[in-house]
Amino acid sequence: MDLRALDLVAVFVQVVDSRSFRAAATLLGMSKSTVSLKVAQLEDTLGARLLERTTRTLKLTEVGTAFYAQAQPALSQLHDAGQHVLDTRARPSGRLRIAMLFEPGQLLLSGILSEYLQRYPEVHVDVELTDRYVDLVNEGFDVALRPGPLPDSSLKSLRFTVSGGMRLYASPAYLRRKGRLQRPEDLASHDCLVMSTKHPPAQWDFIRGRRKVSVRVKERMRVNSFVLLRDLAVAGHGLARLPESFARPAVHAGKLRSVLDAYAPPPVEWHALYPSARNLSPKVRAFLEVLEQRFLRAFDELASTA
């Protein structure tokens, strides 16, 4: 049977359940003549008479009885399936898959996920911390959190702008050996320890007032760990741009010093990427809402840690 005839079947089942065309019409919000027409159309489609009609009685034929016996439970299952979809969309549930770069994820996600799980206990979260950029659609991720400018993409995103929290550091021994810096352009003659990015060469940007300065730096080493960058800077191998929370213990111990404090790094854009805004599932929508409330606060909490 053509799926377009499904509404005809639904009308027929309602007529049988109601035991009259008039009662079925009232329940369906249709005229009695429309209900009668739809049942006739269904009989024409099937090529069989389903109901015997008189002015006072309504009786199923033998074929109609057999058809109703299969159609009624099938419609009930379809109704239950549709209701399940509506219920699922009404409250967050199921499995939420999230991807984020390894170290930022370790630092930032704990509080965000804790609040999300407390609010929505029916959601199970699967987090992958990785140094690669995942393919959301082909790998089945719901959300990916990424720093930096957003590349051209069909993905939708929620943007956060994070100011501050990063400074330039070097060990006292390195600064004695290489000399202190007065301005960003001095970096051209210094060894720089660079956080791995997708597209070399390395360029560091600085802002002073309304002036922006971009400097192509000489990479002494490129790594993908702030912990390793900090340890290499403490060992005197070069300058490193680090989150203040990472550098603070070494600064307090006299192992690192901040440089170029008058020149602030520009704000960093973060994006929460997701495949589509159309028919967004409740679990993803709810996670994006928690992100809006907690993401920037997670950076503030990180900056305030000792």
PDB file of C-alpha atoms in Angstrom:
ATOM      1  CA  MET A   1       0.000   0.000   0.000  1.00  0.00           C
ATOM      2  CA  ASP A   2       1.140   3.518  -0.800  1.00  0.00           C
ATOM      3  CA  LEU A   3       2.237   5.290   2.381  1.00  0.00           C
ATOM      4  CA  ARG A   4       0.019   8.200   1.362  1.00  0.00           C
ATOM      5  CA  ALA A   5      -2.940   5.964   2.218  1.00  0.00           C
ATOM      6  CA  LEU A   6      -1.861   5.773   5.865  1.00  0.00           C
ATOM      7  CA  ASP A   7      -4.288   8.521   6.896  1.00  0.00           C
ATOM      8  CA  LEU A   8      -7.094   6.536   5.213  1.00  0.00           C
ATOM      9  CA  VAL A   9      -6.217   3.544   7.365  1.00  0.00           C
ATOM     10  CA  ALA A  10      -6.208   5.734  10.478  1.00  0.00           C
ATOM     11  CA  VAL A  11      -9.708   6.997   9.640  1.00  0.00           C
ATOM     12  CA  PHE A  12     -10.962   3.443   9.031  1.00  0.00           C
ATOM     13  CA  VAL A  13      -9.576   2.227  12.371  1.00  0.00           C
ATOM     14  CA  GLN A  14     -11.172   5.162  14.167  1.00  0.00           C
ATOM     15  CA  VAL A  15     -14.541   4.384  12.552  1.00  0.00           C
ATOM     16  CA  VAL A  16     -14.344   0.783  13.748  1.00  0.00           C
ATOM     17  CA  ASP A  17     -13.221   1.791  17.244  1.00  0.00           C
ATOM     18  CA  SER A  18     -15.980   4.422  17.475  1.00  0.00           C
ATOM     19  CA  ARG A  19     -18.607   2.075  15.953  1.00  0.00           C
ATOM     20  CA  SER A  20     -20.017   4.897  13.835  1.00  0.00           C
ATOM     21  CA  PHE A  21     -19.025   7.395  11.176  1.00  0.00           C
ATOM     22  CA  ARG A  22     -20.526  10.259  13.139  1.00  0.00           C
ATOM     23  CA  ALA A  23     -18.588   9.528  16.329  1.00  0.00           C
ATOM     24  CA  ALA A  24     -15.358   9.039  14.357  1.00  0.00           C
ATOM     25  CA  ALA A  25     -15.918  12.333  12.551  1.00  0.00           C
ATOM     26  CA  THR A  26     -16.316  14.163  15.879  1.00  0.00           C
ATOM     27  CA  LEU A  27     -13.110  12.665  17.286  1.00  0.00           C
ATOM     28  CA  LEU A  28     -11.143  13.352  14.096  1.00  0.00           C
ATOM     29  CA  GLY A  29     -12.471  16.875  13.635  1.00  0.00           C
ATOM     30  CA  MET A  30     -13.873  16.064  10.201  1.00  0.00           C
ATOM     31  CA  SER A  31     -17.307  16.077   8.635  1.00  0.00           C
ATOM     32  CA  LYS A  32     -19.176  12.777   8.475  1.00  0.00           C
ATOM     33  CA  SER A  33     -19.113  12.906   4.663  1.00  0.00           C
ATOM     34  CA  THR A  34     -15.307  13.309   4.658  1.00  0.00           C
ATOM     35  CA  VAL A  35     -14.884  10.293   6.912  1.00  0.00           C
ATOM     36  CA  SER A  36     -17.178   8.244   4.703  1.00  0.00           C
ATOM     37  CA  LEU A  37     -15.269   9.345   1.603  1.00  0.00           C
ATOM     38  CA  LYS A  38     -11.910   8.353   3.118  1.00  0.00           C
ATOM     39  CA  VAL A  39     -13.138   4.889   4.053  1.00  0.00           C
ATOM     40  CA  ALA A  40     -14.471   4.484   0.490  1.00  0.00           C
ATOM     41  CA  GLN A  41     -11.094   5.583  -0.906  1.00  0.00           C
ATOM     42  CA  LEU A  42      -9.346   3.007   1.262  1.00  0.00           C
ATOM     43  CA  GLU A  43     -11.684   0.280  -0.013  1.00  0.00           C
ATOM     44  CA  ASP A  44     -10.997   1.366  -3.593  1.00  0.00           C
ATOM     45  CA  THR A  45      -7.255   1.280  -2.920  1.00  0.00           C
ATOM     46  CA  LEU A  46      -7.473  -2.235  -1.478  1.00  0.00           C
ATOM     47  CA  GLY A  47     -10.039  -3.426  -3.991  1.00  0.00           C
ATOM     48  CA  ALA A  48     -12.171  -4.903  -1.214  1.00  0.00           C
ATOM     49  CA  ARG A  49     -15.199  -3.904   0.838  1.00  0.00           C
ATOM     50  CA  LEU A  50     -14.277  -3.484   4.508  1.00  0.00           C
ATOM     51  CA  LEU A  51     -17.552  -2.317   6.062  1.00  0.00           C
ATOM     52  CA  GLU A  52     -21.213  -3.171   5.568  1.00  0.00           C
ATOM     53  CA  ARG A  53     -23.216   0.018   6.085  1.00  0.00           C
ATOM     54  CA  THR A  54     -26.889   0.461   6.840  1.00  0.00           C
ATOM     55  CA  THR A  55     -28.746   3.434   8.278  1.00  0.00           C
ATOM     56  CA  ARG A  56     -28.539   1.911  11.748  1.00  0.00           C
ATOM     57  CA  THR A  57     -25.664  -0.561  11.803  1.00  0.00           C
ATOM     58  CA  LEU A  58     -22.004  -0.767  10.913  1.00  0.00           C
ATOM     59  CA  LYS A  59     -20.439  -4.181  10.506  1.00  0.00           C
ATOM     60  CA  LEU A  60     -17.001  -5.365   9.412  1.00  0.00           C
ATOM     61  CA  THR A  61     -16.836  -7.744   6.472  1.00  0.00           C
ATOM     62  CA  GLU A  62     -14.678 -10.829   6.737  1.00  0.00           C
ATOM     63  CA  VAL A  63     -11.888  -9.046   4.845  1.00  0.00           C
ATOM     64  CA  GLY A  64     -12.442  -5.930   6.950  1.00  0.00           C
ATOM     65  CA  THR A  65     -12.117  -7.925  10.163  1.00  0.00           C
ATOM     66  CA  ALA A  66      -8.788  -9.393   9.048  1.00  0.00           C
ATOM     67  CA  PHE A  67      -7.538  -6.000   7.867  1.00  0.00           C
ATOM     68  CA  TYR A  68      -8.527  -4.263  11.110  1.00  0.00           C
ATOM     69  CA  ALA A  69      -6.824  -6.984  13.182  1.00  0.00           C
ATOM     70  CA  GLN A  70      -3.493  -6.065  11.577  1.00  0.00           C
ATOM     71  CA  ALA A  71      -4.001  -2.353  10.979  1.00  0.00           C
ATOM     72  CA  GLN A  72      -5.028  -1.394  14.517  1.00  0.00           C
ATOM     73  CA  PRO A  73      -1.855  -2.668  16.314  1.00  0.00           C
ATOM     74  CA  ALA A  74       0.334  -1.362  13.475  1.00  0.00           C
ATOM     75  CA  LEU A  75      -1.116   2.147  13.889  1.00  0.00           C
ATOM     76  CA  SER A  76      -0.677   1.882  17.647  1.00  0.00           C
ATOM     77  CA  GLN A  77       3.009   1.049  17.178  1.00  0.00           C
ATOM     78  CA  LEU A  78       3.427   3.977  14.791  1.00  0.00           C
ATOM     79  CA  HIS A  79       1.802   6.259  17.350  1.00  0.00           C
ATOM     80  CA  ASP A  80       4.132   4.973  20.068  1.00  0.00           C
ATOM     81  CA  ALA A  81       7.146   5.490  17.789  1.00  0.00           C
ATOM     82  CA  GLY A  82       6.102   9.054  17.044  1.00  0.00           C
ATOM     83  CA  GLN A  83       5.465   9.766  20.718  1.00  0.00           C
ATOM     84  CA  HIS A  84       8.916   8.389  21.552  1.00  0.00           C
ATOM     85  CA  VAL A  85      10.475  10.895  19.147  1.00  0.00           C
ATOM     86  CA  LEU A  86       8.463  13.728  20.707  1.00  0.00           C
ATOM     87  CA  ASP A  87       9.407  12.614  24.224  1.00  0.00           C
ATOM     88  CA  THR A  88      13.062  12.355  23.237  1.00  0.00           C
ATOM     89  CA  ARG A  89      12.957  15.869  21.822  1.00  0.00           C
ATOM     90  CA  ALA A  90      11.242  17.130  24.951  1.00  0.00           C
ATOM     91  CA  ARG A  91      14.036  16.134  27.362  1.00  0.00           C
ATOM     92  CA  PRO A  92      17.773  15.539  26.844  1.00  0.00           C
ATOM     93  CA  SER A  93      18.654  11.859  26.757  1.00  0.00           C
ATOM     94  CA  GLY A  94      20.874   9.411  24.905  1.00  0.00           C
ATOM     95  CA  ARG A  95      24.617   9.624  24.246  1.00  0.00           C
ATOM     96  CA  LEU A  96      26.396  12.938  23.655  1.00  0.00           C
ATOM     97  CA  ARG A  97      29.794  12.733  21.905  1.00  0.00           C
ATOM     98  CA  ILE A  98      32.199  15.648  22.434  1.00  0.00           C
ATOM     99  CA  ALA A  99      35.681  16.260  21.035  1.00  0.00           C
ATOM    100  CA  MET A 100      38.214  18.815  22.294  1.00  0.00           C
ATOM    101  CA  LEU A 101      41.960  19.388  22.157  1.00  0.00           C
ATOM    102  CA  PHE A 102      43.699  17.390  24.858  1.00  0.00           C
ATOM    103  CA  GLU A 103      45.146  19.933  27.287  1.00  0.00           C
ATOM    104  CA  PRO A 104      42.392  22.577  27.069  1.00  0.00           C
ATOM    105  CA  GLY A 105      39.894  19.770  27.581  1.00  0.00           C
ATOM    106  CA  GLN A 106      41.686  18.582  30.712  1.00  0.00           C
ATOM    107  CA  LEU A 107      41.660  22.100  32.120  1.00  0.00           C
ATOM    108  CA  LEU A 108      38.210  23.353  31.143  1.00  0.00           C
ATOM    109  CA  LEU A 109      35.698  20.554  30.703  1.00  0.00           C
ATOM    110  CA  SER A 110      35.413  19.164  34.217  1.00  0.00           C
ATOM    111  CA  GLY A 111      33.188  21.883  35.683  1.00  0.00           C
ATOM    112  CA  ILE A 112      31.144  22.237  32.486  1.00  0.00           C
ATOM    113  CA  LEU A 113      30.441  18.513  32.236  1.00  0.00           C
ATOM    114  CA  SER A 114      29.723  18.219  35.952  1.00  0.00           C
ATOM    115  CA  GLU A 115      26.973  20.826  35.717  1.00  0.00           C
ATOM    116  CA  TYR A 116      25.579  19.292  32.513  1.00  0.00           C
ATOM    117  CA  LEU A 117      25.391  15.799  34.001  1.00  0.00           C
ATOM    118  CA  GLN A 118      23.728  17.075  37.164  1.00  0.00           C
ATOM    119  CA  ARG A 119      21.038  18.830  35.130  1.00  0.00           C
ATOM    120  CA  TYR A 120      20.451  16.001  32.658  1.00  0.00           C
ATOM    121  CA  PRO A 121      20.975  12.587  34.297  1.00  0.00           C
ATOM    122  CA  GLU A 122      19.484  10.721  31.325  1.00  0.00           C
ATOM    123  CA  VAL A 123      22.361  11.777  29.051  1.00  0.00           C
ATOM    124  CA  HIS A 124      25.516   9.669  28.793  1.00  0.00           C
ATOM    125  CA  VAL A 125      28.571  11.654  27.724  1.00  0.00           C
ATOM    126  CA  ASP A 126      31.428  10.333  25.592  1.00  0.00           C
ATOM    127  CA  VAL A 127      34.427  12.724  25.537  1.00  0.00           C
ATOM    128  CA  GLU A 128      37.433  12.341  23.245  1.00  0.00           C
ATOM    129  CA  LEU A 129      40.425  14.531  24.068  1.00  0.00           C
ATOM    130  CA  THR A 130      42.643  14.544  21.023  1.00  0.00           C
ATOM    131  CA  ASP A 131      45.257  16.678  19.293  1.00  0.00           C
ATOM    132  CA  ARG A 132      43.611  16.191  15.913  1.00  0.00           C
ATOM    133  CA  TYR A 133      40.622  17.995  14.447  1.00  0.00           C
ATOM    134  CA  VAL A 134      37.853  15.408  14.220  1.00  0.00           C
ATOM    135  CA  ASP A 135      35.357  15.131  11.385  1.00  0.00           C
ATOM    136  CA  LEU A 136      32.073  15.643  13.221  1.00  0.00           C
ATOM    137  CA  VAL A 137      29.765  14.226  10.575  1.00  0.00           C
ATOM    138  CA  ASN A 138      31.771  11.204   9.436  1.00  0.00           C
ATOM    139  CA  GLU A 139      32.962  10.276  12.937  1.00  0.00           C
ATOM    140  CA  GLY A 140      29.619  10.773  14.637  1.00  0.00           C
ATOM    141  CA  PHE A 141      30.476  13.580  17.062  1.00  0.00           C
ATOM    142  CA  ASP A 142      27.758  15.921  18.302  1.00  0.00           C
ATOM    143  CA  VAL A 143      29.981  18.845  19.348  1.00  0.00           C
ATOM    144  CA  ALA A 144      33.639  19.804  18.906  1.00  0.00           C
ATOM    145  CA  LEU A 145      35.320  22.644  20.809  1.00  0.00           C
ATOM    146  CA  ARG A 146      38.122  24.356  18.883  1.00  0.00           C
ATOM    147  CA  PRO A 147      40.238  27.479  19.337  1.00  0.00           C
ATOM    148  CA  GLY A 148      41.170  29.986  16.654  1.00  0.00           C
ATOM    149  CA  PRO A 149      39.414  31.359  13.572  1.00  0.00           C
ATOM    150  CA  LEU A 150      36.688  29.198  12.142  1.00  0.00           C
ATOM    151  CA  PRO A 151      37.587  27.715   8.745  1.00  0.00           C
ATOM    152  CA  ASP A 152      35.083  27.767   5.921  1.00  0.00           C
ATOM    153  CA  SER A 153      32.628  25.068   6.817  1.00  0.00           C
ATOM    154  CA  SER A 154      29.017  23.978   6.564  1.00  0.00           C
ATOM    155  CA  LEU A 155      29.061  23.351  10.314  1.00  0.00           C
ATOM    156  CA  LYS A 156      27.202  25.627  12.697  1.00  0.00           C
ATOM    157  CA  SER A 157      29.023  27.186  15.642  1.00  0.00           C
ATOM    158  CA  LEU A 158      28.656  28.962  18.947  1.00  0.00           C
ATOM    159  CA  ARG A 159      31.467  31.501  19.440  1.00  0.00           C
ATOM    160  CA  PHE A 160      33.241  32.567  22.615  1.00  0.00           C
ATOM    161  CA  THR A 161      35.879  35.302  22.856  1.00  0.00           C
ATOM    162  CA  VAL A 162      38.424  34.759  25.635  1.00  0.00           C
ATOM    163  CA  SER A 163      40.534  37.744  26.690  1.00  0.00           C
ATOM    164  CA  GLY A 164      43.733  37.589  28.717  1.00  0.00           C
ATOM    165  CA  GLY A 165      45.099  34.587  30.534  1.00  0.00           C
ATOM    166  CA  MET A 166      48.191  34.233  28.296  1.00  0.00           C
ATOM    167  CA  ARG A 167      51.608  35.794  28.769  1.00  0.00           C
ATOM    168  CA  LEU A 168      55.102  35.444  27.399  1.00  0.00           C
ATOM    169  CA  TYR A 169      57.671  33.813  29.718  1.00  0.00           C
ATOM    170  CA  ALA A 170      61.375  32.995  29.834  1.00  0.00           C
ATOM    171  CA  SER A 171      63.793  31.779  32.468  1.00  0.00           C
ATOM    172  CA  PRO A 172      66.171  34.254  34.182  1.00  0.00           C
ATOM    173  CA  ALA A 173      69.096  32.304  32.734  1.00  0.00           C
ATOM    174  CA  TYR A 174      67.758  32.662  29.197  1.00  0.00           C
ATOM    175  CA  LEU A 175      67.165  36.398  29.624  1.00  0.00           C
ATOM    176  CA  ARG A 176      70.728  36.874  30.964  1.00  0.00           C
ATOM    177  CA  ARG A 177      72.072  35.004  27.978  1.00  0.00           C
ATOM    178  CA  LYS A 178      69.899  36.558  25.259  1.00  0.00           C
ATOM    179  CA  GLY A 179      68.936  39.911  26.780  1.00  0.00           C
ATOM    180  CA  ARG A 180      65.561  41.326  27.766  1.00  0.00           C
ATOM    181  CA  LEU A 181      62.948  42.293  25.203  1.00  0.00           C
ATOM    182  CA  GLN A 182      61.640  45.857  24.838  1.00  0.00           C
ATOM    183  CA  ARG A 183      59.107  45.348  22.067  1.00  0.00           C
ATOM    184  CA  PRO A 184      57.572  42.444  20.098  1.00  0.00           C
ATOM    185  CA  GLU A 185      59.850  43.047  17.124  1.00  0.00           C
ATOM    186  CA  ASP A 186      62.782  41.949  19.328  1.00  0.00           C
ATOM    187  CA  LEU A 187      61.444  38.405  19.124  1.00  0.00           C
ATOM    188  CA  ALA A 188      63.050  38.054  15.686  1.00  0.00           C
ATOM    189  CA  SER A 189      66.416  37.443  17.371  1.00  0.00           C
ATOM    190  CA  HIS A 190      65.127  35.107  20.089  1.00  0.00           C
ATOM    191  CA  ASP A 191      64.468  31.389  20.330  1.00  0.00           C
ATOM    192  CA  CYS A 192      60.739  30.717  20.629  1.00  0.00           C
ATOM    193  CA  LEU A 193      59.011  27.636  21.963  1.00  0.00           C
ATOM    194  CA  VAL A 194      55.795  27.369  19.973  1.00  0.00           C
ATOM    195  CA  MET A 195      52.547  25.593  20.670  1.00  0.00           C
ATOM    196  CA  SER A 196      51.688  23.372  17.726  1.00  0.00           C
ATOM    197  CA  THR A 197      49.136  24.837  15.356  1.00  0.00           C
ATOM    198  CA  LYS A 198      47.595  23.545  12.184  1.00  0.00           C
ATOM    199  CA  HIS A 199      49.330  25.925   9.820  1.00  0.00           C
ATOM    200  CA  PRO A 200      53.011  26.916  10.215  1.00  0.00           C
ATOM    201  CA  PRO A 201      54.931  29.184  10.188  1.00  0.00           C
ATOM    202  CA  ALA A 202      54.404  30.549  13.695  1.00  0.00           C
ATOM    203  CA  GLN A 203      53.165  34.097  14.112  1.00  0.00           C
ATOM    204  CA  TRP A 204      52.572  35.771  17.441  1.00  0.00           C
ATOM    205  CA  ASP A 205      50.196  38.713  17.695  1.00  0.00           C
ATOM    206  CA  PHE A 206      50.268  41.453  20.328  1.00  0.00           C
ATOM    207  CA  ILE A 207      48.037  44.403  21.162  1.00  0.00           C
ATOM    208  CA  ARG A 208      48.971  47.661  22.867  1.00  0.00           C
ATOM    209  CA  GLY A 209      46.095  50.092  23.031  1.00  0.00           C
ATOM    210  CA  ARG A 210      44.671  50.149  19.523  1.00  0.00           C
ATOM    211  CA  ARG A 211      47.903  49.014  17.917  1.00  0.00           C
ATOM    212  CA  LYS A 212      48.297  45.426  16.805  1.00  0.00           C
ATOM    213  CA  VAL A 213      51.729  43.960  16.120  1.00  0.00           C
ATOM    214  CA  SER A 214      52.290  40.639  14.354  1.00  0.00           C
ATOM    215  CA  VAL A 215      55.721  39.035  14.512  1.00  0.00           C
ATOM    216  CA  ARG A 216      56.978  35.979  12.657  1.00  0.00           C
ATOM    217  CA  VAL A 217      58.929  34.128  15.332  1.00  0.00           C
ATOM    218  CA  LYS A 218      61.931  31.845  15.083  1.00  0.00           C
ATOM    219  CA  GLU A 219      60.845  28.400  16.208  1.00  0.00           C
ATOM    220  CA  ARG A 220      63.346  26.720  18.435  1.00  0.00           C
ATOM    221  CA  MET A 221      60.850  23.965  19.109  1.00  0.00           C
ATOM    222  CA  ARG A 222      57.202  23.189  18.312  1.00  0.00           C
ATOM    223  CA  VAL A 223      55.223  20.989  20.716  1.00  0.00           C
ATOM    224  CA  ASN A 224      51.580  20.323  21.526  1.00  0.00           C
ATOM    225  CA  SER A 225      51.729  20.531  25.325  1.00  0.00           C
ATOM    226  CA  PHE A 226      51.704  23.578  27.578  1.00  0.00           C
ATOM    227  CA  VAL A 227      53.322  21.493  30.310  1.00  0.00           C
ATOM    228  CA  LEU A 228      56.237  20.657  28.034  1.00  0.00           C
ATOM    229  CA  LEU A 229      56.484  24.266  26.835  1.00  0.00           C
ATOM    230  CA  ARG A 230      56.703  25.460  30.420  1.00  0.00           C
ATOM    231  CA  ASP A 231      59.353  22.906  31.354  1.00  0.00           C
ATOM    232  CA  LEU A 232      61.448  23.776  28.294  1.00  0.00           C
ATOM    233  CA  ALA A 233      61.182  27.484  29.119  1.00  0.00           C
ATOM    234  CA  VAL A 234      62.241  26.792  32.727  1.00  0.00           C
ATOM    235  CA  ALA A 235      65.231  24.866  31.350  1.00  0.00           C
ATOM    236  CA  GLY A 236      66.283  28.011  29.433  1.00  0.00           C
ATOM    237  CA  HIS A 237      65.625  26.844  25.878  1.00  0.00           C
ATOM    238  CA  GLY A 238      63.572  29.852  24.801  1.00  0.00           C
ATOM    239  CA  LEU A 239      60.489  32.021  25.190  1.00  0.00           C
ATOM    240  CA  ALA A 240      57.075  30.436  25.579  1.00  0.00           C
ATOM    241  CA  ARG A 241      53.560  31.827  25.483  1.00  0.00           C
ATOM    242  CA  LEU A 242      51.717  30.140  28.342  1.00  0.00           C
ATOM    243  CA  PRO A 243      48.453  30.328  30.276  1.00  0.00           C
ATOM    244  CA  GLU A 244      49.114  32.216  33.499  1.00  0.00           C
ATOM    245  CA  SER A 245      47.838  29.307  35.568  1.00  0.00           C
ATOM    246  CA  PHE A 246      50.525  27.049  34.083  1.00  0.00           C
ATOM    247  CA  ALA A 247      53.345  29.537  34.589  1.00  0.00           C
ATOM    248  CA  ARG A 248      52.368  30.917  38.023  1.00  0.00           C
ATOM    249  CA  PRO A 249      54.078  28.248  40.214  1.00  0.00           C
ATOM    250  CA  ALA A 250      57.340  28.603  38.239  1.00  0.00           C
ATOM    251  CA  VAL A 251      57.115  32.407  38.455  1.00  0.00           C
ATOM    252  CA  HIS A 252      56.598  32.249  42.235  1.00  0.00           C
ATOM    253  CA  ALA A 253      59.611  29.915  42.475  1.00  0.00           C
ATOM    254  CA  GLY A 254      61.755  32.358  40.477  1.00  0.00           C
ATOM    255  CA  LYS A 255      62.162  29.907  37.590  1.00  0.00           C
ATOM    256  CA  LEU A 256      60.266  32.015  35.024  1.00  0.00           C
ATOM    257  CA  ARG A 257      59.729  35.726  34.390  1.00  0.00           C
ATOM    258  CA  SER A 258      57.051  37.351  32.287  1.00  0.00           C
ATOM    259  CA  VAL A 259      58.233  39.588  29.441  1.00  0.00           C
ATOM    260  CA  LEU A 260      56.594  42.181  27.199  1.00  0.00           C
ATOM    261  CA  ASP A 261      53.904  42.760  29.821  1.00  0.00           C
ATOM    262  CA  ALA A 262      52.883  46.030  28.150  1.00  0.00           C
ATOM    263  CA  TYR A 263      51.856  44.080  25.049  1.00  0.00           C
ATOM    264  CA  ALA A 264      48.847  41.833  25.591  1.00  0.00           C
ATOM    265  CA  PRO A 265      48.067  38.836  23.410  1.00  0.00           C
ATOM    266  CA  PRO A 266      44.835  39.411  21.456  1.00  0.00           C
ATOM    267  CA  PRO A 267      41.625  37.668  22.536  1.00  0.00           C
ATOM    268  CA  VAL A 268      41.291  34.054  21.434  1.00  0.00           C
ATOM    269  CA  GLU A 269      38.152  32.859  19.690  1.00  0.00           C
ATOM    270  CA  TRP A 270      36.719  29.493  20.621  1.00  0.00           C
ATOM    271  CA  HIS A 271      33.969  27.745  18.699  1.00  0.00           C
ATOM    272  CA  ALA A 272      31.578  24.996  19.688  1.00  0.00           C
ATOM    273  CA  LEU A 273      30.910  23.319  16.351  1.00  0.00           C
ATOM    274  CA  TYR A 274      27.916  21.121  15.617  1.00  0.00           C
ATOM    275  CA  PRO A 275      26.622  19.630  12.354  1.00  0.00           C
ATOM    276  CA  SER A 276      23.300  21.439  11.941  1.00  0.00           C
ATOM    277  CA  ALA A 277      20.978  23.854  13.708  1.00  0.00           C
ATOM    278  CA  ARG A 278      17.942  22.228  12.057  1.00  0.00           C
ATOM    279  CA  ASN A 279      16.110  19.799  14.340  1.00  0.00           C
ATOM    280  CA  LEU A 280      18.863  20.120  16.923  1.00  0.00           C
ATOM    281  CA  SER A 281      18.509  17.331  19.468  1.00  0.00           C
ATOM    282  CA  PRO A 282      17.671  18.282  23.063  1.00  0.00           C
ATOM    283  CA  LYS A 283      20.934  16.818  24.380  1.00  0.00           C
ATOM    284  CA  VAL A 284      23.003  19.052  22.068  1.00  0.00           C
ATOM    285  CA  ARG A 285      20.841  22.119  22.614  1.00  0.00           C
ATOM    286  CA  ALA A 286      21.107  21.663  26.381  1.00  0.00           C
ATOM    287  CA  PHE A 287      24.894  21.246  26.202  1.00  0.00           C
ATOM    288  CA  LEU A 288      25.236  24.449  24.172  1.00  0.00           C
ATOM    289  CA  GLU A 289      23.145  26.258  26.784  1.00  0.00           C
ATOM    290  CA  VAL A 290      25.452  25.044  29.561  1.00  0.00           C
ATOM    291  CA  LEU A 291      28.465  26.086  27.499  1.00  0.00           C
ATOM    292  CA  GLU A 292      27.079  29.606  27.121  1.00  0.00           C
ATOM    293  CA  GLN A 293      26.739  29.833  30.878  1.00  0.00           C
ATOM    294  CA  ARG A 294      29.973  28.108  31.928  1.00  0.00           C
ATOM    295  CA  PHE A 295      32.640  28.314  29.226  1.00  0.00           C
ATOM    296  CA  LEU A 296      34.005  31.788  29.949  1.00  0.00           C
ATOM    297  CA  ARG A 297      33.629  31.186  33.683  1.00  0.00           C
ATOM    298  CA  ALA A 298      35.819  28.081  33.296  1.00  0.00           C
ATOM    299  CA  PHE A 299      38.621  30.306  31.949  1.00  0.00           C
ATOM    300  CA  ASP A 300      38.176  32.740  34.843  1.00  0.00           C
ATOM    301  CA  GLU A 301      38.356  29.891  37.340  1.00  0.00           C
ATOM    302  CA  LEU A 302      41.469  28.545  35.625  1.00  0.00           C
ATOM    303  CA  ALA A 303      43.174  31.943  35.741  1.00  0.00           C
ATOM    304  CA  SER A 304      42.458  32.256  39.460  1.00  0.00           C
ATOM    305  CA  THR A 305      43.974  28.909  40.425  1.00  0.00           C
ATOM    306  CA  ALA A 306      47.320  28.898  42.160  1.00  0.00           C
TER     307      ALA A 306
END
